[in-house]
Short mmCIF file of C-alpha atoms in Angstrom, two decimals:
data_model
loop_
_atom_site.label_atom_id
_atom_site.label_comp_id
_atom_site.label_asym_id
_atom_site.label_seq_id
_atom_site.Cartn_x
_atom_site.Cartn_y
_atom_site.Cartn_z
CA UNK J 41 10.84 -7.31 -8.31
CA UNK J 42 13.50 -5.34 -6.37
CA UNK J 43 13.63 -5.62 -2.49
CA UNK J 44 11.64 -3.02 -0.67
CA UNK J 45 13.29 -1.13 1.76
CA UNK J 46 12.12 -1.59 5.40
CA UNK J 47 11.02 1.69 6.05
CA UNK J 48 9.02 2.13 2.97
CA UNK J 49 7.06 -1.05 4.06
CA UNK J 50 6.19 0.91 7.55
CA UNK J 51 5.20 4.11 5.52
CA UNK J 52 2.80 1.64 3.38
CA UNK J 53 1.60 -0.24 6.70
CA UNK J 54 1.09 3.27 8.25
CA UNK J 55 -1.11 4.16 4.61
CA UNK J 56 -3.01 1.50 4.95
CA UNK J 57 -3.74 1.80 8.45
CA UNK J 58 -4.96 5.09 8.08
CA UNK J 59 -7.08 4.80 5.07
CA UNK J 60 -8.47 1.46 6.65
CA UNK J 61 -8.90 3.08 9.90
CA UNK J 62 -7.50 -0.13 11.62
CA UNK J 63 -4.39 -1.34 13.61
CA UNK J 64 -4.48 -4.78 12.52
CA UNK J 65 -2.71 -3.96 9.30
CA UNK J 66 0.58 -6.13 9.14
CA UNK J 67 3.08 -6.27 6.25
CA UNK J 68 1.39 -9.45 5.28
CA UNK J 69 -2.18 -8.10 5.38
CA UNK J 70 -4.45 -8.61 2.28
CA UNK J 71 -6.08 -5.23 2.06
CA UNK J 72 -8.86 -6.66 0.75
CA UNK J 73 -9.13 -8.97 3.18
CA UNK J 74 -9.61 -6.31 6.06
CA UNK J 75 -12.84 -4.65 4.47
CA UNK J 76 -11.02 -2.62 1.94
CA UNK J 77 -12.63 -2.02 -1.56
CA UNK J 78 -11.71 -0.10 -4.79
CA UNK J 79 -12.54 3.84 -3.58
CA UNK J 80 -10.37 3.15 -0.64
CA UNK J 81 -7.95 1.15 -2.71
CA UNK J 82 -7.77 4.63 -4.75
CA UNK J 83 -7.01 6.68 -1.95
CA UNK J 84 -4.27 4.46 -0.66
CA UNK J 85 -2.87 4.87 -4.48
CA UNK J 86 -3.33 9.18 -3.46
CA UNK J 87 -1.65 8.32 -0.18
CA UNK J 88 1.11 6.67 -1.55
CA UNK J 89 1.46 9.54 -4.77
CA UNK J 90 1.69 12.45 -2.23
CA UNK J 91 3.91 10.65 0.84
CA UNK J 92 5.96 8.65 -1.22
CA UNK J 93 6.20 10.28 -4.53
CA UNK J 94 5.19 7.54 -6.74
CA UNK J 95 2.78 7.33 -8.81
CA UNK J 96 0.45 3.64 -9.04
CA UNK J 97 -2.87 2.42 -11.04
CA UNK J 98 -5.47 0.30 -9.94
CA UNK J 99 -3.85 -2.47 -12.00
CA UNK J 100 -0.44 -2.15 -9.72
CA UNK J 101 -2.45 -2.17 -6.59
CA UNK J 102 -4.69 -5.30 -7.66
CA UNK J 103 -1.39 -7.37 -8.36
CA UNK J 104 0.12 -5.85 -5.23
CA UNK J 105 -2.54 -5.60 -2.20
CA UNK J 106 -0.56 -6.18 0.65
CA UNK J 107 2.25 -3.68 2.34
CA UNK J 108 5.32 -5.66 1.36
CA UNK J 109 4.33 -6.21 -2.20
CA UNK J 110 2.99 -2.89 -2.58
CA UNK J 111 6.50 -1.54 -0.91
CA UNK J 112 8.14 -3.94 -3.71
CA UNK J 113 6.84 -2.83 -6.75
CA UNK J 114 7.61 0.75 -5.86
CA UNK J 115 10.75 -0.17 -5.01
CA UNK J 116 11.17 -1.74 -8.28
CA UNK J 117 9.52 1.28 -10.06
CA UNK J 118 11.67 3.79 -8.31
CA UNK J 119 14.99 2.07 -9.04
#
């Protein structure tokens, strides 16, 4: 898996944040953890299609619920 970027892991942070309507999100944070489920987990997959211009499944976002590792595989997709 490539190394994400530092600001892509904000814009994902920022994604989840928003579509979790919370501030506790972290880079860290297991989105499941905070109350998310799979119709949010699809619009942060939207989210991240239109701001980021990269397109994810379900499947990417179960093996990658957290910011960083989310920010990681679409680094490693994009490169």
């Amino acid at each position: 898996m490539s190394a994400a970027e530092p600001s892509t892991i904000e814009r994902v942070t920022e994604i989840y944040r928003r579509v979790l309507d919370t501030d506790a999100v972290q880079a860290e944070s297991d989105f499941f953890d905070l109350g998310g489920d799979s119709l949010l987990a699809t619009r942060v997959i939207s989210a991240i299609a239109r701001d980021l211009g990269t397109e994810l499944t379900i499947t990417d976002f179960l093996k990658a619920p957290t910011p960083r590792s989310m920010a990681e595989l679409i680094a490693g997709v994009t490169a």
